Short mmCIF file of C-alpha atoms in Angstrom, two decimals:
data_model
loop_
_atom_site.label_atom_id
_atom_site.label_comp_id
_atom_site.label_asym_id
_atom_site.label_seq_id
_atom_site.Cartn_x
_atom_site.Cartn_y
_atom_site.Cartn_z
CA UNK A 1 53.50 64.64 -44.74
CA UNK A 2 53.47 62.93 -41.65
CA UNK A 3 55.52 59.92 -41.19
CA UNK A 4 54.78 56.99 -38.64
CA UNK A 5 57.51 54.59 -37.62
CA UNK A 6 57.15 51.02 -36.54
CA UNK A 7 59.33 48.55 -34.95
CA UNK A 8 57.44 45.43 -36.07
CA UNK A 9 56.77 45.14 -39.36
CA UNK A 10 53.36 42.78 -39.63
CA UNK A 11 51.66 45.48 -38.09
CA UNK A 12 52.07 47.75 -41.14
CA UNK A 13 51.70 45.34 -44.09
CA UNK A 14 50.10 42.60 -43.44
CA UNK A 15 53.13 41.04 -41.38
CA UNK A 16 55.13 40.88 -44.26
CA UNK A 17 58.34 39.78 -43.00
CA UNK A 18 58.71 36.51 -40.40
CA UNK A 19 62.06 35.59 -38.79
CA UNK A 20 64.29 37.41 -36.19
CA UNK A 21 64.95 41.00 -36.77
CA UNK A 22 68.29 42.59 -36.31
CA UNK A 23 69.06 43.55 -32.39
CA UNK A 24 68.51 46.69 -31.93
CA UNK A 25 71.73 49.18 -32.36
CA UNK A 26 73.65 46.50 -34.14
CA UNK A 27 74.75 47.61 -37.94
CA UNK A 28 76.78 45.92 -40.17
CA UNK A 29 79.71 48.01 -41.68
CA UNK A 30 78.69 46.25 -44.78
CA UNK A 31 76.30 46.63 -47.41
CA UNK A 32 73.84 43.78 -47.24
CA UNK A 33 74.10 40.24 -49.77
CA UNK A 34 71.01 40.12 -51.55
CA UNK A 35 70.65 36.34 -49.82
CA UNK A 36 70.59 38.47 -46.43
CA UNK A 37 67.83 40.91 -47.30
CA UNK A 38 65.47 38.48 -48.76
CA UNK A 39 62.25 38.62 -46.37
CA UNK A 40 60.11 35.84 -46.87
CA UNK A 41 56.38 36.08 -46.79
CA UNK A 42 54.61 33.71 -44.64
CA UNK A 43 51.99 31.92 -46.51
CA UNK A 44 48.73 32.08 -44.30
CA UNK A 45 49.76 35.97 -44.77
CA UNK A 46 49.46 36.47 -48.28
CA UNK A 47 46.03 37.58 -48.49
CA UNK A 48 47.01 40.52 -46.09
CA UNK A 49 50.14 41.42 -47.57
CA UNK A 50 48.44 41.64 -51.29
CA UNK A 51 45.69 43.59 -49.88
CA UNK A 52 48.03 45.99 -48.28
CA UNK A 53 49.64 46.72 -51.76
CA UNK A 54 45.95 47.18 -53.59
CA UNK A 55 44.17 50.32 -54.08
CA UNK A 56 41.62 49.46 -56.44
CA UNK A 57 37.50 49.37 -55.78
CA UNK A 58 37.41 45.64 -56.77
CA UNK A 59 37.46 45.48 -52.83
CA UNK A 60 35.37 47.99 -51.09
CA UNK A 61 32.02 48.36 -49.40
CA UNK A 62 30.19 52.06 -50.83
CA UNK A 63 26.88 53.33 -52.03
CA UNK A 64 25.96 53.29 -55.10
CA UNK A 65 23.87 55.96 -57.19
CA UNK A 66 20.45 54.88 -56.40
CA UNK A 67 22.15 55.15 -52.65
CA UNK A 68 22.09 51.56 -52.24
CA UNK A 69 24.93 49.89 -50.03
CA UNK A 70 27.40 47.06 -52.29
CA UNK A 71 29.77 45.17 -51.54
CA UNK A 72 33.03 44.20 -54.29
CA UNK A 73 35.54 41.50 -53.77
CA UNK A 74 36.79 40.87 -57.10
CA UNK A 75 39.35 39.15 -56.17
CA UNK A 76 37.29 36.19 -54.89
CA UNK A 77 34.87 36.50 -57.22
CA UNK A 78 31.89 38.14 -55.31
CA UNK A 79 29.41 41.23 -54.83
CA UNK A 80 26.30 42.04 -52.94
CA UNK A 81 24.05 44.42 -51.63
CA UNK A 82 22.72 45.63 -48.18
CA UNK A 83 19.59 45.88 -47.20
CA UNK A 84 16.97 45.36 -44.88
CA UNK A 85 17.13 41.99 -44.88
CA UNK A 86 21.39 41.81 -44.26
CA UNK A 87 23.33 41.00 -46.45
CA UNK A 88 23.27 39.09 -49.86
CA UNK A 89 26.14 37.91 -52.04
CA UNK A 90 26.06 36.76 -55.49
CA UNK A 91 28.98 34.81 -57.66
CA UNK A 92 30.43 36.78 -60.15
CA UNK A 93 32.02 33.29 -61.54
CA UNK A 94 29.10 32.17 -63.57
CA UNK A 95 28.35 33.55 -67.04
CA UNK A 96 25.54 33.17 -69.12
CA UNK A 97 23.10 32.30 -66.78
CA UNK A 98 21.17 33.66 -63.87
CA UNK A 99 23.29 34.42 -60.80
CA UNK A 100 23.94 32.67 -57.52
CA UNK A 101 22.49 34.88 -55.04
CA UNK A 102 22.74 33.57 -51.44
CA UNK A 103 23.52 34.62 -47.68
CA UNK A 104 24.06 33.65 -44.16
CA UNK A 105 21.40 35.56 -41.73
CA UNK A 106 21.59 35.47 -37.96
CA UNK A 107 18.16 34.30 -36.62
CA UNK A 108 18.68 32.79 -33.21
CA UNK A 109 20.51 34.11 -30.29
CA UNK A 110 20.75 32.27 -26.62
CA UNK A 111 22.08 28.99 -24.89
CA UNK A 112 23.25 25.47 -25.82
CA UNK A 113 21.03 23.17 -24.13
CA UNK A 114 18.43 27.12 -23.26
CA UNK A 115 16.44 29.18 -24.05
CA UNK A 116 16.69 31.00 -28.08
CA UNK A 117 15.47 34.17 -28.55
CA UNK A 118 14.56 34.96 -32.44
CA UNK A 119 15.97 37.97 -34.04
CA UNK A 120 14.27 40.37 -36.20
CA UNK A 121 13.19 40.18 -39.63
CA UNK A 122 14.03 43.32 -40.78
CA UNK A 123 16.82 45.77 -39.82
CA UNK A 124 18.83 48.91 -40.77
CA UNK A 125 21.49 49.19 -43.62
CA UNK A 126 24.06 51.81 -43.01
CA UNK A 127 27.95 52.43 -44.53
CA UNK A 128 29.62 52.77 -41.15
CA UNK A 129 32.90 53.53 -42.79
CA UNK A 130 35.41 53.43 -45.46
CA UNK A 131 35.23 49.46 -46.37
CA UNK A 132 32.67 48.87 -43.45
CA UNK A 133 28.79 48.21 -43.49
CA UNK A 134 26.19 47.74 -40.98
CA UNK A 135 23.30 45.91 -40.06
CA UNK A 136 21.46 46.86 -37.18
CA UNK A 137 18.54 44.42 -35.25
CA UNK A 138 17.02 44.59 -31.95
CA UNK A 139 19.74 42.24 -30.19
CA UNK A 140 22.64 41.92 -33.06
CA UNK A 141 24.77 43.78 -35.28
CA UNK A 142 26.19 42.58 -38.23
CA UNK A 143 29.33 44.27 -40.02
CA UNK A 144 30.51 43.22 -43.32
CA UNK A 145 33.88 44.09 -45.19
CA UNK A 146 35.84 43.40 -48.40
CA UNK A 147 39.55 42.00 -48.39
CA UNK A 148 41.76 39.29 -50.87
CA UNK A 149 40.95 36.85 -47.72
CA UNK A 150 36.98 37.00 -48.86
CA UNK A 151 34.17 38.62 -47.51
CA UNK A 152 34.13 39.08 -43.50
CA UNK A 153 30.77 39.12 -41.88
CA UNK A 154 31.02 39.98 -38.48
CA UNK A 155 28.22 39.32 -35.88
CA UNK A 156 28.42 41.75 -32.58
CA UNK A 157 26.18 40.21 -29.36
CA UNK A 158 26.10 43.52 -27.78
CA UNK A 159 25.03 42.22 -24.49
CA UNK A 160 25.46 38.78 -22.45
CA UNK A 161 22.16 36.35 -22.92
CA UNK A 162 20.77 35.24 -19.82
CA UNK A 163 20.80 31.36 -18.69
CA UNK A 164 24.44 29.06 -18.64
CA UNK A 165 25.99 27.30 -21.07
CA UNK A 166 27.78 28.11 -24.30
CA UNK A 167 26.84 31.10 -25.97
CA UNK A 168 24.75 30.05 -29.31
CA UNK A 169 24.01 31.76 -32.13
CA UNK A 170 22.19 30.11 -35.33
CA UNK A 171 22.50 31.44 -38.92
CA UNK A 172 20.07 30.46 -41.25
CA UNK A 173 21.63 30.11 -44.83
CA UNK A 174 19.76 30.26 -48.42
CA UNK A 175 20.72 29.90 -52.18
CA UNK A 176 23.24 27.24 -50.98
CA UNK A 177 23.77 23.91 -49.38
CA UNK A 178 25.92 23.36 -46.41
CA UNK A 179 28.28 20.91 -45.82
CA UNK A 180 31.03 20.35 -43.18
CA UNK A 181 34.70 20.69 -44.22
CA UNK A 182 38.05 20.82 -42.57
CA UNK A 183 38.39 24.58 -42.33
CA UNK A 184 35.03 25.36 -40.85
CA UNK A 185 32.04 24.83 -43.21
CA UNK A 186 31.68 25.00 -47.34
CA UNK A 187 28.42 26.65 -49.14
CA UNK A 188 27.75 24.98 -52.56
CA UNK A 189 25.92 27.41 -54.44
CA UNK A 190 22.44 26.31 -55.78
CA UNK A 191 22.98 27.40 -59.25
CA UNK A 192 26.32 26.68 -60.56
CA UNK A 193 27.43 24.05 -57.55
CA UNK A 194 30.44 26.61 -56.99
CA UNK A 195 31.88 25.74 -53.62
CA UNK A 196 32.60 29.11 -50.62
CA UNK A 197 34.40 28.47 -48.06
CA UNK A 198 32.79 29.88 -44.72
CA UNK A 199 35.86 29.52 -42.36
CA UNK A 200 38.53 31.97 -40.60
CA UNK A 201 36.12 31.66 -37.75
CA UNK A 202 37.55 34.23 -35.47
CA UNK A 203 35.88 35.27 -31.63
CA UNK A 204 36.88 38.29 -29.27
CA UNK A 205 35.67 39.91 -26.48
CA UNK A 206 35.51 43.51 -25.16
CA UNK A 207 39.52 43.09 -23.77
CA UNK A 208 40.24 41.93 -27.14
CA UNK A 209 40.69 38.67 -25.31
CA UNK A 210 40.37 35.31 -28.59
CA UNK A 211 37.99 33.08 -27.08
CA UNK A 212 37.34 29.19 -27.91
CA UNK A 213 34.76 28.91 -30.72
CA UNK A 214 32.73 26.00 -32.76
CA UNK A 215 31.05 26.46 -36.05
CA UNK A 216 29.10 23.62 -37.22
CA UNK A 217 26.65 22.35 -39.81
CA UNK A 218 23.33 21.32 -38.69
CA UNK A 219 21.59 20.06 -41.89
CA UNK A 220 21.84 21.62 -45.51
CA UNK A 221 20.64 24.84 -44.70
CA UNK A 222 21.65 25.84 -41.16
CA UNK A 223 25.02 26.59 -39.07
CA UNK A 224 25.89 27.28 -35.55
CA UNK A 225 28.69 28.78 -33.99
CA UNK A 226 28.99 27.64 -29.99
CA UNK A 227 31.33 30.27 -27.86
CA UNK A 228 32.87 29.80 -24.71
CA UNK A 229 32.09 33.36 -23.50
CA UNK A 230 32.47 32.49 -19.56
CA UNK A 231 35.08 35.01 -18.99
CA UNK A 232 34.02 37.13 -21.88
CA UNK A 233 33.70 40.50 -21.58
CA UNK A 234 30.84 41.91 -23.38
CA UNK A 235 30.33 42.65 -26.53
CA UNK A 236 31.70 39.98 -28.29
CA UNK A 237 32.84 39.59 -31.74
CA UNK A 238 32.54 36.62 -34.20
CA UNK A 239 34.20 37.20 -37.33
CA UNK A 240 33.77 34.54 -40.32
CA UNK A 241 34.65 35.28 -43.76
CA UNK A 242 33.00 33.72 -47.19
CA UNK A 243 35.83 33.07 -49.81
CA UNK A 244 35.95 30.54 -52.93
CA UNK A 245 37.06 27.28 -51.54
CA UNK A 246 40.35 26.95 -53.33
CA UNK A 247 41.57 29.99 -51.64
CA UNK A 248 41.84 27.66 -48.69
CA UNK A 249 44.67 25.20 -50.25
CA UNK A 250 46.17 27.61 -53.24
CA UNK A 251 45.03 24.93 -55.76
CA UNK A 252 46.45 21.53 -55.67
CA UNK A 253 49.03 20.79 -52.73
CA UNK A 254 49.14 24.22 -50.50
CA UNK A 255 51.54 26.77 -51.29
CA UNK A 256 54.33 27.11 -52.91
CA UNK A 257 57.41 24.39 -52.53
CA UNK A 258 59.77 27.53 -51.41
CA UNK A 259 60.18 31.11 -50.41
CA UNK A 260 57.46 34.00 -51.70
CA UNK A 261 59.12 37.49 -51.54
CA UNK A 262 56.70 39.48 -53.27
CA UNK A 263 53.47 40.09 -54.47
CA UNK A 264 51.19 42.22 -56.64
CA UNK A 265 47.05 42.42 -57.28
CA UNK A 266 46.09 43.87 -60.75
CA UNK A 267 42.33 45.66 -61.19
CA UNK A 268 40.84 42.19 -62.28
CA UNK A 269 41.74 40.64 -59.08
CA UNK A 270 44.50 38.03 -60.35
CA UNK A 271 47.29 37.79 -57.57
CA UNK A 272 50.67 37.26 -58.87
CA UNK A 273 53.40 35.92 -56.54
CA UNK A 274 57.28 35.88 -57.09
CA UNK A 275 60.05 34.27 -54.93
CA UNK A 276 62.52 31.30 -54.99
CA UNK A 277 59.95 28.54 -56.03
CA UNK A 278 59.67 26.28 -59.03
CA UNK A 279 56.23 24.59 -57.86
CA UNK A 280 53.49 26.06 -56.53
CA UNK A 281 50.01 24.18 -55.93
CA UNK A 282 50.06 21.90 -58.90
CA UNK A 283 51.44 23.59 -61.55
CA UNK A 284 55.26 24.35 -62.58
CA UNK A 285 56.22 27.71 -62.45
CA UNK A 286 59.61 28.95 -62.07
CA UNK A 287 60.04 31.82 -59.43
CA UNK A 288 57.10 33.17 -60.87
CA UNK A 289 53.13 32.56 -60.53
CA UNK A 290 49.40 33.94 -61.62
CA UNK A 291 46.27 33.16 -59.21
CA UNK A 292 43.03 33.61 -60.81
CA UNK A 293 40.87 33.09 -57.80
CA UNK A 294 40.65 29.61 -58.38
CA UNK A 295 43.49 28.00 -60.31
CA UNK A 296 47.25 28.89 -60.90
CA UNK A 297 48.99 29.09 -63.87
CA UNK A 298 52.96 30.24 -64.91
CA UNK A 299 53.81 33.40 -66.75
CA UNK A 300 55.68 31.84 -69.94
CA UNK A 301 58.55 29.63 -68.65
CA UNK A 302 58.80 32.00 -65.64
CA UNK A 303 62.58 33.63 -65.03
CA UNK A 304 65.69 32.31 -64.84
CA UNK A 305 66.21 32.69 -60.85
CA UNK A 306 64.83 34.26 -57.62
CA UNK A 307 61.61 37.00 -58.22
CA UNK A 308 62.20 39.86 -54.98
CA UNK A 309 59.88 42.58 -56.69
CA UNK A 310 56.50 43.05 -58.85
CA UNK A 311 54.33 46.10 -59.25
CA UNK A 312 51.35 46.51 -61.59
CA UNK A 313 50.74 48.96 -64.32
CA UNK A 314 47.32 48.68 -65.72
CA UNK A 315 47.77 45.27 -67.80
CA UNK A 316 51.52 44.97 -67.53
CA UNK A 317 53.45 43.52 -64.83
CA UNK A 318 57.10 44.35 -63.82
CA UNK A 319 59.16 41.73 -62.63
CA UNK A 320 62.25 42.42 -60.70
CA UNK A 321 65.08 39.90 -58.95
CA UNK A 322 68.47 38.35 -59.39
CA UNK A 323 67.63 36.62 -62.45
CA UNK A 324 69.40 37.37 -65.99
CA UNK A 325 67.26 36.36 -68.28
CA UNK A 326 62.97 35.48 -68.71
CA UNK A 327 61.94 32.56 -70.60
CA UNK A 328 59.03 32.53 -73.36
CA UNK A 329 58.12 28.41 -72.79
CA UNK A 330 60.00 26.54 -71.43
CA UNK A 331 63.92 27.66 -71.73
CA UNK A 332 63.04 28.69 -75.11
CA UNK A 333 62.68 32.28 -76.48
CA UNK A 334 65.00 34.17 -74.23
CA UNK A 335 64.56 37.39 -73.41
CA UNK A 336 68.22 39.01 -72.46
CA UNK A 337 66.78 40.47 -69.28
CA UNK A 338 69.55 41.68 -66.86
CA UNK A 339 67.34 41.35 -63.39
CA UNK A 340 64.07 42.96 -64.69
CA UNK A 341 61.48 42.41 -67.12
CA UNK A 342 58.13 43.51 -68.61
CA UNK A 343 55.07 40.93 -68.73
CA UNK A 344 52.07 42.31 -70.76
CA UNK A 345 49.91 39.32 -70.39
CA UNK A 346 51.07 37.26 -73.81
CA UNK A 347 54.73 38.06 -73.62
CA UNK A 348 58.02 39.03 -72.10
CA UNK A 349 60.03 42.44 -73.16
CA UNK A 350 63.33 44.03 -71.43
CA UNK A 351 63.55 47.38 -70.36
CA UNK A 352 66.72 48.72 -72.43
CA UNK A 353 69.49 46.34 -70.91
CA UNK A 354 68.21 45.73 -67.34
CA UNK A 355 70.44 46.45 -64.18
CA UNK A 356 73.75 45.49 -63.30
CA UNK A 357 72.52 43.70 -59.71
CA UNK A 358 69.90 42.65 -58.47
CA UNK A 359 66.26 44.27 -58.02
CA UNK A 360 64.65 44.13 -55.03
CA UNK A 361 61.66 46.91 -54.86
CA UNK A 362 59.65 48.60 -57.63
CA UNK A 363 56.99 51.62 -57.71
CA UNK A 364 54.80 52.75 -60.57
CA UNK A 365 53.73 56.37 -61.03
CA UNK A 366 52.27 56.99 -63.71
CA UNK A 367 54.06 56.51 -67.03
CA UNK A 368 56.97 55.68 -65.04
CA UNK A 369 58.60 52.63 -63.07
CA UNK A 370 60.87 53.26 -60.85
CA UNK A 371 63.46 50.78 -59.72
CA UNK A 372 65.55 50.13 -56.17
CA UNK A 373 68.09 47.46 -55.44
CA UNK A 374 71.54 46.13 -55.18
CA UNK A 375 73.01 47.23 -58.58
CA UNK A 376 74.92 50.46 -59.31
CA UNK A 377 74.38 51.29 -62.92
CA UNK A 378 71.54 50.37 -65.49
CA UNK A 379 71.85 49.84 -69.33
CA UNK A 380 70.13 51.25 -72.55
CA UNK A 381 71.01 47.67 -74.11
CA UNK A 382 73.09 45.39 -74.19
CA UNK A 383 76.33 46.46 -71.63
CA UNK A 384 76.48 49.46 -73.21
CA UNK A 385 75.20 53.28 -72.88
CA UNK A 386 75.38 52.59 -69.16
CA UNK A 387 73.71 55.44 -66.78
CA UNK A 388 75.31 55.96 -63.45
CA UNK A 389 72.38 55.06 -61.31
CA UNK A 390 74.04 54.06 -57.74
CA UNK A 391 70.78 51.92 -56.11
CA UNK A 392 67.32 53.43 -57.71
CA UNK A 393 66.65 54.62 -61.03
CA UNK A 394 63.37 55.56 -63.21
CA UNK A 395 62.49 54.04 -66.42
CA UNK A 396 60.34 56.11 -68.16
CA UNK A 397 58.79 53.63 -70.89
CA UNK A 398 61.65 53.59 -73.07
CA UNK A 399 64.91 55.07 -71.19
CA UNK A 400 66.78 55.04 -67.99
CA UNK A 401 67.45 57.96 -66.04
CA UNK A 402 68.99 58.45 -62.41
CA UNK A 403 67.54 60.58 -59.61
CA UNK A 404 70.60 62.70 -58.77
CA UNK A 405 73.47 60.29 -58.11
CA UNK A 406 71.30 57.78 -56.07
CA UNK A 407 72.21 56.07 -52.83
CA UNK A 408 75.63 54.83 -51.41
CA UNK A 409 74.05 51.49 -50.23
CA UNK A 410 70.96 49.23 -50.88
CA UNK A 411 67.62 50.34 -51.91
CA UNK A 412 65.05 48.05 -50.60
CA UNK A 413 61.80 49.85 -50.25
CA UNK A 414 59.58 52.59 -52.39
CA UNK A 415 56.37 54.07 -52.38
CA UNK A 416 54.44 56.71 -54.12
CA UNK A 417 52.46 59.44 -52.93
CA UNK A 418 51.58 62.09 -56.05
CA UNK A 419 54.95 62.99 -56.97
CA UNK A 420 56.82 62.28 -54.46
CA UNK A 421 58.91 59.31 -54.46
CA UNK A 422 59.68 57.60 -50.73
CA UNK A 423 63.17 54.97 -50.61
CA UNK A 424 63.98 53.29 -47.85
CA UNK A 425 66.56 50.72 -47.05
CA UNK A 426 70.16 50.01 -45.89
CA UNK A 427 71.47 53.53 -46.85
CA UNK A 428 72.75 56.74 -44.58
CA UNK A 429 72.69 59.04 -47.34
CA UNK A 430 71.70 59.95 -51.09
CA UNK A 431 73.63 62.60 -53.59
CA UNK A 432 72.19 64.86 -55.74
CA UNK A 433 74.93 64.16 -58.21
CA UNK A 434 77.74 61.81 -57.78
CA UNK A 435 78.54 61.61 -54.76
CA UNK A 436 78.73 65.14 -53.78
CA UNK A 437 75.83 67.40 -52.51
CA UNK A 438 74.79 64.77 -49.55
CA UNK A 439 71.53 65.02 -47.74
CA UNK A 440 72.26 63.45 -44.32
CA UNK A 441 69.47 60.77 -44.87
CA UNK A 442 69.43 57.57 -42.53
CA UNK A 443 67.87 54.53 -44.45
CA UNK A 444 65.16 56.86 -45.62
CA UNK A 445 64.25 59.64 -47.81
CA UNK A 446 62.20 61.69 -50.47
CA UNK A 447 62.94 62.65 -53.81
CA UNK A 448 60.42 65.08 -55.35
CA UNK A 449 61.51 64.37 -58.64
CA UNK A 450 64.35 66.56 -58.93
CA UNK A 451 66.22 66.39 -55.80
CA UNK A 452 66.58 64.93 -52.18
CA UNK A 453 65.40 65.53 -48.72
CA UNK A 454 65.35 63.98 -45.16
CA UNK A 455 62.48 62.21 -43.39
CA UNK A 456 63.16 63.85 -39.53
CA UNK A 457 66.65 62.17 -38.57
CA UNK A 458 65.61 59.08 -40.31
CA UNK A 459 65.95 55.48 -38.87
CA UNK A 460 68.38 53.73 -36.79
CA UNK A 461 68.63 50.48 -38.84
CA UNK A 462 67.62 49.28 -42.10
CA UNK A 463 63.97 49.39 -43.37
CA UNK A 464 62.44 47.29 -45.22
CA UNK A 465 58.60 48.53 -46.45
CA UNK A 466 56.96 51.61 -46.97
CA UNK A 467 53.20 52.29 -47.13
CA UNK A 468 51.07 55.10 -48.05
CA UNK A 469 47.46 55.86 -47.16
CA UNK A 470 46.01 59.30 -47.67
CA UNK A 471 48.49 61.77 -46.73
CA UNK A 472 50.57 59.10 -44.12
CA UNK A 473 53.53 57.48 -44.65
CA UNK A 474 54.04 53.76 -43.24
CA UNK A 475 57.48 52.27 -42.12
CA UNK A 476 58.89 49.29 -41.36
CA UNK A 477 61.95 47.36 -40.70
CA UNK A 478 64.46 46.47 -38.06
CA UNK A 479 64.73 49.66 -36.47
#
């Protein structure tokens, strides 16, 4: 296993965390509040930070049997194809009747106020990569990829036209209308009148240098995008991305009226959020939220206070925070729920008697849910039949058990990679039972399911996010 270490956190997940991070050699004697580890999630980031956590194919470019090249983004309600003509999308929103199939095409290439040159008709359809196809033409490349932001079409100018002025390029659209909007440009689909957004409109040289960029609406079925490529570096990038149009303000007034602090994507591509919120777009929802793609909605009367933690297990959702108790409607039908809970679509359940603290990360492997926070012990019910979990422990679908005797401080991060189990967080060690047998672990470490080891020397401060991807392990924190 090879581990990678970060200092800033965005650059792993998404940017999951905003605000100051600790200065560097400076650690507290203390074990962290809950109130102080709470990270927040910026809001124009949650697209990245839910994609970070997914590992469906509901977003992924590949080829299919017939070794055609599609393109999924369940999330925002879209597929296409490849081909020799670029790329075509088609909304998956619309049932019982034909589909909208529709795409933007580069034609033109040259000057503002010069000379156009027209681009080819037909080019060459290739999967460059894992999430990444290509479109090759005499004098453009197009890339397209899948993400919870939308669909990204990216057209590369490999080379600088000749004449001055702004660089212009001119996209011919068809299946939809265009019309102007505040983010960049809307499609309404000719079938079902769904309204894309076409937006995120994104330009960057060869240096990586952002350059100053225009995309416009000229008439119902064309678009332009004007660059200021004077000091550009060759070739340049320009990066727009199709999503549904209510992606763009959350539904109803943007965001949510307070802190997000987690999220989780299940295979449909329905985004749930948790955090310290009651309100979120237009709809009441206490600490606790579902996004469809286009509308939000709560689950039951939400939880009695703060969401940190959610995970996914096929159609069940985990719910973990500082909150003692889940409501059915309302702040009727209470579920006794000591800081975690089980949401299976319909309805609320506990896990035996919850935790004694509060829950602030959770990992699903399998069968089994495993559990990291504040708290030192779990229950079988009620206050009773307590285990002596100190920080993390595994629920296995209808029991608690502890993974040796835990940690001596805060659990705030896991991940899974086969059957290995990664924790990081505000700890220096972990015991293999009570506190005795200590492996010298500094805010991170494995368990293997029945016992302990060290990551290298560990970290110097506390971390606060793991990732995995293929055999790599991601962290990050204030290290």
């Amino acid at each position: 296993m090879k581990t990678a270490y970060c200092s800033v956190l965005g650059l792993l997940l998404g940017l999951l965390l905003s605000g100051s991070p600790a200065l560097a050699g400076a650690v507290s004697p203390a074990d962290p509040s809950p109130a102080a580890e709470a990270k927040p999630i910026p809001w124009s980031e949650i697209g990245a930070k839910a994609g970070a956590q997914y590992s469906g194919d509901g977003l992924s470019v590949s080829t299919d049997a017939q070794g055609r090249l599609r393109i999924r983004c369940v999330f925002q309600r879209m597929e296409g194809e490849i081909t020799a003509e670029g790329l075509w999308l088609t909304s998956t929103t619309t049932e019982g009747s034909a589909p909208d199939r529709f795409r933007v095409r580069a034609e033109r290439l040259g000057r503002s106020g010069g000379a156009m040159s027209e681009l080819g008709e037909a080019g060459t359809a290739t999967l460059a990569g894992a999430n990444l196809g290509r479109y090759q033409r005499v004098g453009m490349v197009e890339e397209y990829s899948a993400s919870m932001d939308g669909v990204r079409q990216d057209f590369v100018v490999p080379t600088r036209p000749a004449g001055t002025g702004m660089l212009r390029v001119e996209l011919a659209v068809r299946g939809a209308r265009v019309q102007s909007s505040a983010q960049g440009a809307e499609l309404v689909l000719a079938g079902s009148g769904r309204k894309l957004a076409y937006s995120r409109l994104k330009v960057v040289d060869a240096t990586g240098r952002e350059l100053a960029a225009t995309l416009e609406a000229e008439g119902e079925d064309r678009l332009v995008v004007g660059v200021d490529d004077e000091q550009a570096q060759y070739p340049v990038r320009i990066d727009p991305t199709f999503s549904d149009a209510n992606w763009i303000s959350m539904g109803g007034a943007p965001g949510a009226h307070d802190t997000v602090f987690a999220l989780a994507v299940d295979g449909s591509g329905n985004l749930y959020v948790g955090g310290a919120f009651t309100v979120i777009g237009n709809v009441a929802a206490k600490y606790l939220a579902k996004w469809n793609g286009s509308a939000w909605s709560a689950l039951g009367g939400g939880a009695q206070n703060q969401v940190s933690a959610l995970a996914v297990s096929g159609t069940d959702l985990y719910v973990g925070g500082s909150f003692s108790s889940v409501y059915s409607s309302g702040t009727t039908g209470v579920t006794d729920t000591r800081c975690i809970a089980k949401w299976n679509g319909s309805a609320w359940s506990a896990l035996g008697g919850g935790a004694q603290s509060g829950v602030r990360a959770l990992a699903v492997s399998g069968t089994n849910l495993y559990v990291g926070g504040y708290f030192t012990s779990v229950y079988s019910s009620g206050t009773t039949g307590v285990t002596d979990t100190s920080r993390i422990a595994k629920w296995n679908g209808s029991a608690w058990s502890a993974l040796g005797g835990g940690a001596p401080s805060t659990v705030l991060a896991l991940a899974v990679s086969g059957t290995d189990l990664y924790v990081g967080g505000y700890f220096t060690s972990v015991y293999s039972t009570g506190t005795t047998g200590v492996t010298d672990t500094s805010k991170i470490a494995k368990w293997n399911g029945s016992a302990w080891s060290a990551l290298g020397g560990g970290a110097q401060s506390t971390i606060y996010a793991l990732a995995v991807s293929g055999s790599d392990l991601y962290v990050g924190g204030s290290f």
